[in-house]
GROMACS .gro file of C-alpha atoms in nm:
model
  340
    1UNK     CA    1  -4.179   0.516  -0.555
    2UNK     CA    2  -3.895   0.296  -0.570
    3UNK     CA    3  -3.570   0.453  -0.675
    4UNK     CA    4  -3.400   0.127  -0.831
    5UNK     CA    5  -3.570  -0.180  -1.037
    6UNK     CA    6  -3.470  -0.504  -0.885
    7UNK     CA    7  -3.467  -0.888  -1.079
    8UNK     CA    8  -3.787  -0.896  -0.895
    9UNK     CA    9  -3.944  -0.635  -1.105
   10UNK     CA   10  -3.827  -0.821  -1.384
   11UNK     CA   11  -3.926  -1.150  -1.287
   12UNK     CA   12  -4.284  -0.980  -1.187
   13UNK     CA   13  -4.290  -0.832  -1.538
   14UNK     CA   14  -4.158  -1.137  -1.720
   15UNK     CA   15  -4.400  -1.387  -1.557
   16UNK     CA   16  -4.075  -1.609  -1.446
   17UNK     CA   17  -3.882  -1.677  -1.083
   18UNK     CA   18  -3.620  -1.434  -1.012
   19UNK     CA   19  -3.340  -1.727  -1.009
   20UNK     CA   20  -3.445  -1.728  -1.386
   21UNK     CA   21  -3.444  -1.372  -1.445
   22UNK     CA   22  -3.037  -1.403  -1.341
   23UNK     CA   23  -2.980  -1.661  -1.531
   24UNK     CA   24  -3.124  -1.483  -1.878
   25UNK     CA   25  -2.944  -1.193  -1.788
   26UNK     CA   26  -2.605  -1.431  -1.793
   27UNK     CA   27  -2.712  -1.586  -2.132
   28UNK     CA   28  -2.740  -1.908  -1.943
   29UNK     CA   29  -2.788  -2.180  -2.153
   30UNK     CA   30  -3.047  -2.319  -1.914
   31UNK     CA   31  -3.305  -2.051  -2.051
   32UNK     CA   32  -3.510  -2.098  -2.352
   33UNK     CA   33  -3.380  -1.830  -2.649
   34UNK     CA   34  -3.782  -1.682  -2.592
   35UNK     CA   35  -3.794  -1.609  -2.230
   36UNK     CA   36  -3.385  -1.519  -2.262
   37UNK     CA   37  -3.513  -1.257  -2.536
   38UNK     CA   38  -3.827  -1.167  -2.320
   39UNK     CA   39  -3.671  -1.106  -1.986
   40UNK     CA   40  -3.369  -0.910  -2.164
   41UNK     CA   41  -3.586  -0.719  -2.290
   42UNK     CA   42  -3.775  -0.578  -2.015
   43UNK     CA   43  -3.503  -0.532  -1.824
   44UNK     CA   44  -3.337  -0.297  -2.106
   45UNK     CA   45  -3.689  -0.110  -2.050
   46UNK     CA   46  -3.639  -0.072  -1.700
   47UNK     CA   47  -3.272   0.062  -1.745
   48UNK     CA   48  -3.169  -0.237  -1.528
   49UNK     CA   49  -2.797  -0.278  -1.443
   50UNK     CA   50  -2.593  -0.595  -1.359
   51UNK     CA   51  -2.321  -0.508  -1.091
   52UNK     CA   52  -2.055  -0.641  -1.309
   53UNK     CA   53  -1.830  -0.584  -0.939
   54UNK     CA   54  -2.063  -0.785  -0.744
   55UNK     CA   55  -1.954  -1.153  -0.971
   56UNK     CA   56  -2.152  -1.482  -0.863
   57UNK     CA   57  -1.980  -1.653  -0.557
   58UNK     CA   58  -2.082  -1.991  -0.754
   59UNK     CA   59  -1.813  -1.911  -1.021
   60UNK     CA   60  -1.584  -1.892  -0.731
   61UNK     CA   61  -1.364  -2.246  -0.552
   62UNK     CA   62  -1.193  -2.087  -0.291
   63UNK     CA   63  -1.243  -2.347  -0.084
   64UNK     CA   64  -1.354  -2.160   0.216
   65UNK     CA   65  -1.701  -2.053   0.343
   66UNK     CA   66  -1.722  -1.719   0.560
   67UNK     CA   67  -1.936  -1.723   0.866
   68UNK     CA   68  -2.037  -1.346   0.932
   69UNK     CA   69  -2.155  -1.280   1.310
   70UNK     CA   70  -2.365  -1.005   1.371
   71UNK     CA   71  -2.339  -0.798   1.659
   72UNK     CA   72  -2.594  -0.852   1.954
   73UNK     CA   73  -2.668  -0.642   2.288
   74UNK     CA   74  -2.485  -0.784   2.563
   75UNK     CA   75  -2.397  -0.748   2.885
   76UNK     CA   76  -2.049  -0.777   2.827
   77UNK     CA   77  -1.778  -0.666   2.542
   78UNK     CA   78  -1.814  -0.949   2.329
   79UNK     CA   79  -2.149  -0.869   2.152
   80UNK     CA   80  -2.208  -1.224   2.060
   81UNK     CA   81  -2.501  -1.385   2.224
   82UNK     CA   82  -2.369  -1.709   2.390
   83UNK     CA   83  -2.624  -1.929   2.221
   84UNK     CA   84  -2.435  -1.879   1.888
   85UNK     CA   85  -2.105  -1.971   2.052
   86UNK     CA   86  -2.178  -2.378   2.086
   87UNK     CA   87  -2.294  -2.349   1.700
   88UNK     CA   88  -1.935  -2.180   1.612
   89UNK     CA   89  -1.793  -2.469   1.731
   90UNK     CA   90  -2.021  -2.726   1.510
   91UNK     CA   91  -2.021  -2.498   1.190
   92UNK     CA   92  -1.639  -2.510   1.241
   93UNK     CA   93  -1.631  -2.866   1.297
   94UNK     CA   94  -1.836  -2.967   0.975
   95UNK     CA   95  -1.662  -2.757   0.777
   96UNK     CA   96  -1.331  -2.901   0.832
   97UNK     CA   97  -1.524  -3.258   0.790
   98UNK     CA   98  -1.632  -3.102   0.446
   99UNK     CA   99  -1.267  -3.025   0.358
  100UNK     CA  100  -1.335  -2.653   0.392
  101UNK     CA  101  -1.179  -2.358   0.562
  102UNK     CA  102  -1.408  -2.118   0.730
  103UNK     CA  103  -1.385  -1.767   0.751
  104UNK     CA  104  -1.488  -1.605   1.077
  105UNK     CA  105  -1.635  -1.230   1.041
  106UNK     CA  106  -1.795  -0.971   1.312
  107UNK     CA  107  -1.989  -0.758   1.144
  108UNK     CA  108  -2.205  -0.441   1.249
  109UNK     CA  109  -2.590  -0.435   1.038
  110UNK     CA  110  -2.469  -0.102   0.920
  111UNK     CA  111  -2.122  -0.257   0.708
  112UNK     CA  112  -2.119  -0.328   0.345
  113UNK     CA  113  -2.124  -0.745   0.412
  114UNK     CA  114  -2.353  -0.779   0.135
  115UNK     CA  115  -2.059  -0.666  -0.111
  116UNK     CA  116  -1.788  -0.736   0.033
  117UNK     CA  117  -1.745  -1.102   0.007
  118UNK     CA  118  -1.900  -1.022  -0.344
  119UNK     CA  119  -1.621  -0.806  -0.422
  120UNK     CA  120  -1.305  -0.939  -0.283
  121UNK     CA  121  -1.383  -1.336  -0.359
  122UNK     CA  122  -1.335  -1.457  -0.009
  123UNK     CA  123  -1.558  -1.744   0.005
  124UNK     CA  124  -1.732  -2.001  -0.222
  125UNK     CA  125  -2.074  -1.911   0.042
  126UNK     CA  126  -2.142  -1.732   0.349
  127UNK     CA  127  -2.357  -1.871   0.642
  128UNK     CA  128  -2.516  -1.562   0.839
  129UNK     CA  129  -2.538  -1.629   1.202
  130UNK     CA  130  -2.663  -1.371   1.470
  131UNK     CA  131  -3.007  -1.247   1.580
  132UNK     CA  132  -3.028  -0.871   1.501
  133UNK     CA  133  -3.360  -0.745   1.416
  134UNK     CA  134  -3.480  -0.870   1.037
  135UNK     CA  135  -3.599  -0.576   0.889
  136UNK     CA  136  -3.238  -0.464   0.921
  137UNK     CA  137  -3.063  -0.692   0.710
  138UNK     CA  138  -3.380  -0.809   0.476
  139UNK     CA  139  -3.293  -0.523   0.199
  140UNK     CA  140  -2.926  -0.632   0.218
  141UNK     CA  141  -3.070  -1.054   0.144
  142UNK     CA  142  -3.234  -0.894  -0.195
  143UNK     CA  143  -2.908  -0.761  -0.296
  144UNK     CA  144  -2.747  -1.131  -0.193
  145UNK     CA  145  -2.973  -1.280  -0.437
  146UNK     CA  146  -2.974  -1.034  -0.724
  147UNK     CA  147  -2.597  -1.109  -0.713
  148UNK     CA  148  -2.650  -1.465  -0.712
  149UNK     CA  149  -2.468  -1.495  -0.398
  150UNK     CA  150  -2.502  -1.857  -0.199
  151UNK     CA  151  -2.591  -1.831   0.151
  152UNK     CA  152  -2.807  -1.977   0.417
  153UNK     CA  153  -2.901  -1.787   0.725
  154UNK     CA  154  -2.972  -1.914   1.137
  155UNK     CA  155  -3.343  -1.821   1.189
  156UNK     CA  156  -3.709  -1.876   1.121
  157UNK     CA  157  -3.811  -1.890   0.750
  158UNK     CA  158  -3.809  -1.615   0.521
  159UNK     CA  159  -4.162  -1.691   0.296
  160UNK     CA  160  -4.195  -1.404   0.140
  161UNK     CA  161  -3.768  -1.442  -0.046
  162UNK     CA  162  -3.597  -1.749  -0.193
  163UNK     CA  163  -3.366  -1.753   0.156
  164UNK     CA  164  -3.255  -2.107   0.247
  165UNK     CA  165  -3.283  -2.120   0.643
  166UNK     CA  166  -3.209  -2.344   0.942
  167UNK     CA  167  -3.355  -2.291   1.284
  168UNK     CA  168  -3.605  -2.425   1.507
  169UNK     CA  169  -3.998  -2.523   1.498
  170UNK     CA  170  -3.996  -2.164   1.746
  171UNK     CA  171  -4.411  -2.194   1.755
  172UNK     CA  172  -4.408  -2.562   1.873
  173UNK     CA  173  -4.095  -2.479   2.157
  174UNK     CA  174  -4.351  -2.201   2.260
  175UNK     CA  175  -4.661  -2.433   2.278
  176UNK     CA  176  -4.407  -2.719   2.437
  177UNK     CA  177  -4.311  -2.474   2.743
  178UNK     CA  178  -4.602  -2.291   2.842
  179UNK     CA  179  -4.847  -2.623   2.832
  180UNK     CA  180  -4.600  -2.781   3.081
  181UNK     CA  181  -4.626  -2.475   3.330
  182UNK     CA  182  -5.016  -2.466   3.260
  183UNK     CA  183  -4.980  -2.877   3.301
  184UNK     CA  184  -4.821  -2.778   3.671
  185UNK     CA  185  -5.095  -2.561   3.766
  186UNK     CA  186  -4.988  -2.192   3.697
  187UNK     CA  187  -5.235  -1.960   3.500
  188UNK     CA  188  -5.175  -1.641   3.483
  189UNK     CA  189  -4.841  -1.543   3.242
  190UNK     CA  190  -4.624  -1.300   3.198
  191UNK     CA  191  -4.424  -1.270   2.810
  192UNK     CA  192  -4.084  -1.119   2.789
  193UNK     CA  193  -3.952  -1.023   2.428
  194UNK     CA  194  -4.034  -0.854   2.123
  195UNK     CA  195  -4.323  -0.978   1.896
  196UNK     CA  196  -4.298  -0.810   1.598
  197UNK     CA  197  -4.209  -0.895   1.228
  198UNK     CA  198  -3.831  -0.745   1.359
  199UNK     CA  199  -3.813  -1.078   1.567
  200UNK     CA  200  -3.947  -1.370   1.376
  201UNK     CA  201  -3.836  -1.633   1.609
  202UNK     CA  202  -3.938  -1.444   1.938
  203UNK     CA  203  -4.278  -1.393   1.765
  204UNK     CA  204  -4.325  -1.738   1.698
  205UNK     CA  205  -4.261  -1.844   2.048
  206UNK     CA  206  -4.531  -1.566   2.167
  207UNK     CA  207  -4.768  -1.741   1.941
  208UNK     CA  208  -4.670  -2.099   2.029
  209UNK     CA  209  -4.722  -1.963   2.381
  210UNK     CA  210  -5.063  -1.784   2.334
  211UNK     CA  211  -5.198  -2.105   2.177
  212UNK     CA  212  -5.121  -2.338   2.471
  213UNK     CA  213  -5.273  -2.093   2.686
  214UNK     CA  214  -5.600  -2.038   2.486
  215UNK     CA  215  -5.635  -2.450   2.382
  216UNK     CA  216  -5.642  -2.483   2.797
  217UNK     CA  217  -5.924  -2.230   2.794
  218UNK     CA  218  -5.719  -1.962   2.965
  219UNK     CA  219  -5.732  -1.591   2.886
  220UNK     CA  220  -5.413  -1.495   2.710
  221UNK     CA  221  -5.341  -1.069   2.885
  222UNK     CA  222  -5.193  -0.891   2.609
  223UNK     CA  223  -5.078  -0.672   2.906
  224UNK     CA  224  -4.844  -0.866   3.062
  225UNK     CA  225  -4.640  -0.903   2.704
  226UNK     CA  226  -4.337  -0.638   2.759
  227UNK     CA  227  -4.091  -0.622   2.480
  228UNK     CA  228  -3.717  -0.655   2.514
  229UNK     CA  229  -3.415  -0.775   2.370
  230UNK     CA  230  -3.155  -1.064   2.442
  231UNK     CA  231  -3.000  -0.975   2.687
  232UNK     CA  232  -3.047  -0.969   3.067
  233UNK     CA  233  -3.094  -0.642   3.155
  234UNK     CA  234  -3.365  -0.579   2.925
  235UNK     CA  235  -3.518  -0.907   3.095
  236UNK     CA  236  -3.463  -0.698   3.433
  237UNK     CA  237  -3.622  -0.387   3.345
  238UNK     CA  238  -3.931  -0.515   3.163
  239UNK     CA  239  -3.993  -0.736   3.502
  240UNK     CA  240  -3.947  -0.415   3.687
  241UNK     CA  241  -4.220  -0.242   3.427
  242UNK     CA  242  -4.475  -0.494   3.498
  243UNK     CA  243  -4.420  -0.479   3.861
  244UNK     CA  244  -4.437  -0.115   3.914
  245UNK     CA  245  -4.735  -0.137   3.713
  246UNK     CA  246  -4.910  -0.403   3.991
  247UNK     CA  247  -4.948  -0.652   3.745
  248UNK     CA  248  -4.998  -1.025   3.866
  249UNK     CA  249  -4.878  -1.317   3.747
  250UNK     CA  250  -4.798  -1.685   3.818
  251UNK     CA  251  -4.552  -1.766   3.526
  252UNK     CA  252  -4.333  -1.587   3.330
  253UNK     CA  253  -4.157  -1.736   2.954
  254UNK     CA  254  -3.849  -1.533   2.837
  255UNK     CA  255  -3.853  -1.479   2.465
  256UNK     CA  256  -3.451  -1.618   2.520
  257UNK     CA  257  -3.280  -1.763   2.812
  258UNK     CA  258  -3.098  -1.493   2.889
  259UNK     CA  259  -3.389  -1.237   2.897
  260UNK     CA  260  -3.528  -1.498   3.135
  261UNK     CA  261  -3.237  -1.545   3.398
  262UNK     CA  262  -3.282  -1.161   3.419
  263UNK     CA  263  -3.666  -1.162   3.466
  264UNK     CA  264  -3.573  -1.391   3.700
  265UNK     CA  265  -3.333  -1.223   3.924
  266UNK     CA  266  -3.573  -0.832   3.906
  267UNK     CA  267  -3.829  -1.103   4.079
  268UNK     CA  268  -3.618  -1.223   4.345
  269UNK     CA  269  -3.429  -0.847   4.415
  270UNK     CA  270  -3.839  -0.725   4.460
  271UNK     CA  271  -3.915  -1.048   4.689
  272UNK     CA  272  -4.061  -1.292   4.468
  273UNK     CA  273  -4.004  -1.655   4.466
  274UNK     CA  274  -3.910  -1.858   4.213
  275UNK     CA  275  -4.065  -2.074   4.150
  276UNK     CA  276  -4.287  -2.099   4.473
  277UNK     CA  277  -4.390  -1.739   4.322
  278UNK     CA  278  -4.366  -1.720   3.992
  279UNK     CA  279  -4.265  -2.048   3.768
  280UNK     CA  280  -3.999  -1.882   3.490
  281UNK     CA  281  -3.932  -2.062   3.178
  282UNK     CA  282  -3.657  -1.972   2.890
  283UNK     CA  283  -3.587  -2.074   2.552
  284UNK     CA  284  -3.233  -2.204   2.388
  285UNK     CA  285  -3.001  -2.376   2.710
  286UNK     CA  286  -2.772  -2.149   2.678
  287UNK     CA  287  -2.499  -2.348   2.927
  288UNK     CA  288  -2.539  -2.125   3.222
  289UNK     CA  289  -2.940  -2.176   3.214
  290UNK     CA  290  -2.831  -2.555   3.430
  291UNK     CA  291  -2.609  -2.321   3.704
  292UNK     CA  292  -2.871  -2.065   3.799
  293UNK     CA  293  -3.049  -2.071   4.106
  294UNK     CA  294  -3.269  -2.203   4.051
  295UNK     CA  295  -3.170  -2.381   3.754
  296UNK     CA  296  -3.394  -2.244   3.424
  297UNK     CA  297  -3.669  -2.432   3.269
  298UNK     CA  298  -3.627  -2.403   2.888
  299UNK     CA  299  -3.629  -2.524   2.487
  300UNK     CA  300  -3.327  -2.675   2.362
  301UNK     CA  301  -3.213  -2.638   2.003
  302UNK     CA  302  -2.966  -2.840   1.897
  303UNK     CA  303  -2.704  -2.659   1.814
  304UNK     CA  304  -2.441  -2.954   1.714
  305UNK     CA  305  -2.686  -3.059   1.415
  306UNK     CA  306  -2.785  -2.670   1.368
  307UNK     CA  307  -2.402  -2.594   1.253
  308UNK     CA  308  -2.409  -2.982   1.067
  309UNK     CA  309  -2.698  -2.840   0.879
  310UNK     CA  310  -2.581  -2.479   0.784
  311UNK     CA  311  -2.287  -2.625   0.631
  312UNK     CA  312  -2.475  -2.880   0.471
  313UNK     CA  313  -2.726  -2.641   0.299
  314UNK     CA  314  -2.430  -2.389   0.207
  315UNK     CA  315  -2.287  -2.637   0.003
  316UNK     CA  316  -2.564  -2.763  -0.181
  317UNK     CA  317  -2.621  -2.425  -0.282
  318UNK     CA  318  -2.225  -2.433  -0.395
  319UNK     CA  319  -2.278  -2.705  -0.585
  320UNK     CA  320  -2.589  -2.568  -0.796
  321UNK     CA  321  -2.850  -2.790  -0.577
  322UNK     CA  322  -3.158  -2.707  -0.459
  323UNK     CA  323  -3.156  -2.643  -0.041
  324UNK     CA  324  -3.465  -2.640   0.093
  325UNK     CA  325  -3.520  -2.454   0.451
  326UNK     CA  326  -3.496  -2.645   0.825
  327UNK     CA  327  -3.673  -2.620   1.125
  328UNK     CA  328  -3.570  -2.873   1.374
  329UNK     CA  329  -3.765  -2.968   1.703
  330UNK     CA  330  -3.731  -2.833   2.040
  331UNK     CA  331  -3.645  -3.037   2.328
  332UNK     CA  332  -3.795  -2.978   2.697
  333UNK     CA  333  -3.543  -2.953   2.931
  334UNK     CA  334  -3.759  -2.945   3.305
  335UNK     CA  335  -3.486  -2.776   3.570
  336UNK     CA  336  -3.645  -2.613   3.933
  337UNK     CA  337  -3.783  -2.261   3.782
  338UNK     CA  338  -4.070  -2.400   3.677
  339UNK     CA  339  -4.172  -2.547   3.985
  340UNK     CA  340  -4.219  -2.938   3.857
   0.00000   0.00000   0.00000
């Protein structure tokens, strides 16, 4: 049994959306005197309290928008994956064009960042920007809306919560990849990455992936799908997995670049060529994906009109607009690992 009612509850109860269920509870003049009355109402009955400390970023004009980071596994200190280091760059850039300051934040999944801002006024929005596993963070986007907080978030939609999000068609970058490896002969695939709910995105490339292969009449081997994280070394050790396991395969698609360049180095420390071998493919161009040897087959996103895009969407949300979610298209980029 749930311990707390929510604006959901009330909006469930009141037969209304929850962005009108906050603006009753304000006495916004946008809301008939009726539903005002009706929603009020109900929400007395379920002993429902307004954090009075948590105030509406939209009342604020601080003329800055934060940009909280969430820590990833890496490799090194830094615990930033270097995908979201290009789109730094273009959310800072647009953001100056806008006329605003931006706020930089590293923040941990387990820190208050869904009061904080809230509490202290820092920003007029916040754009959240990091991978992290969703069902982390998806309690913490409920409490963002209940306090009527504007945001937008890097990552595949969110259908099920009224979360404005940029990121990528992931499903057609999946299809896009593994029909050009099946397109150069290979049949047989191996899928690095985690496929749950957890990982949206790297879900939606498994499926993108699984489709190409079962529209060429192929058999897609659930075996050969080994879950890991973005980084490297987990690219590494699931490669090792599937080789001490005697499993064969022709191709191999990292759920990320950088769990491919490390699939792709456990092949050639056991022996394997790439892509004479195996054909490995990626997904994001990270920069060091063109200096590899060989050089990594993978899905662009475009992260200059990514950043454009966040700041964009923030600000219509500022500005009491509607923002409706992005997904922008993958580009192929063909390099030597995929043996074209």
């Amino acid at each position: 049994m749930k311990s707390k009612q929510t604006s959901f509850d009330i909006a469930y109860r009141a037969g209304v959306s929850q962005s009108t269920v906050s603006r009753a509870l304000r006495n916004s003049p946008l809301v008939n005197e009726e539903t005002r009355r009706r929603v009020q109402a109900i929400a007395k009955e379920l002993n429902y309290k307004v954090d009075k400390n948590a105030s509406s970023l939209r009342t604020q004009q601080s003329g800055t928008l934060a940009l909280l980071l969430f820590e990833d596994p890496t490799n090194d200190d830094s615990l930033i994956n270097p995908f979201f280091m290009s789109m730094l760059g273009s959310i800072t850039r647009a953001c100056a064009n806008k006329g605003y300051d931006l706020l930089v934040s590293f923040q941990q999944m387990s820190d208050d960042w869904h009061a904080d801002f809230e509490d202290t006024r820092k920003a007029d929005g916040i754009i959240l920007l990091g991978y992290g596993d969703y069902t982390d963070y998806e309690e913490k986007l409920i409490q963002l809306i209940e306090q009527d907080t504007c945001f937008v978030r890097w990552g595949a939609e969110v259908k099920e919560l009224p979360v404005t999000s940029v990121g990528c068609n992931n499903l057609h970058g999946g299809y896009q990849l593994t029909e050009h490896v099946i397109n150069n002969g290979r049949k047989n695939f191996a899928f690095i990455g985690g496929v749950t709910s957890g990982s949206p995105e790297f879900l939606d490339r498994y499926l993108g992936h699984c489709k190409a292969i079962e529209n060429h009449h192929l058999v897609v081997d659930k075996s050969l799908q080994v879950d890991a994280v973005s980084t490297e070394d987990s690219g590494y050790q699931a490669v090792l997995r599937l080789i001490e396991q005697g499993k064969k395969f022709d191709a191999l698609m990292g759920a990320s670049d950088l769990i491919a360049l490390g699939a792709m180095r456990a092949l050639q420390d056991n022996g394997y060529r790439v892509p004479e071998d195996v054909a490995v493919i990626g997904f994001d161009d990270i920069p060091i994906a063109s200096y590899t040897f060989p050089p990594l087959t993978t899905a662009k996103q475009d992260t200059l009109r990514a950043g454009e895009l966040l700041v964009e969407k923030l600000l219509q949300l500022v500005n009491g607009e509607v923002a409706e979610t992005k997904l922008m298209t993958t580009e192929l980029v063909i390099r030597k690992s995929c043996g074209s």
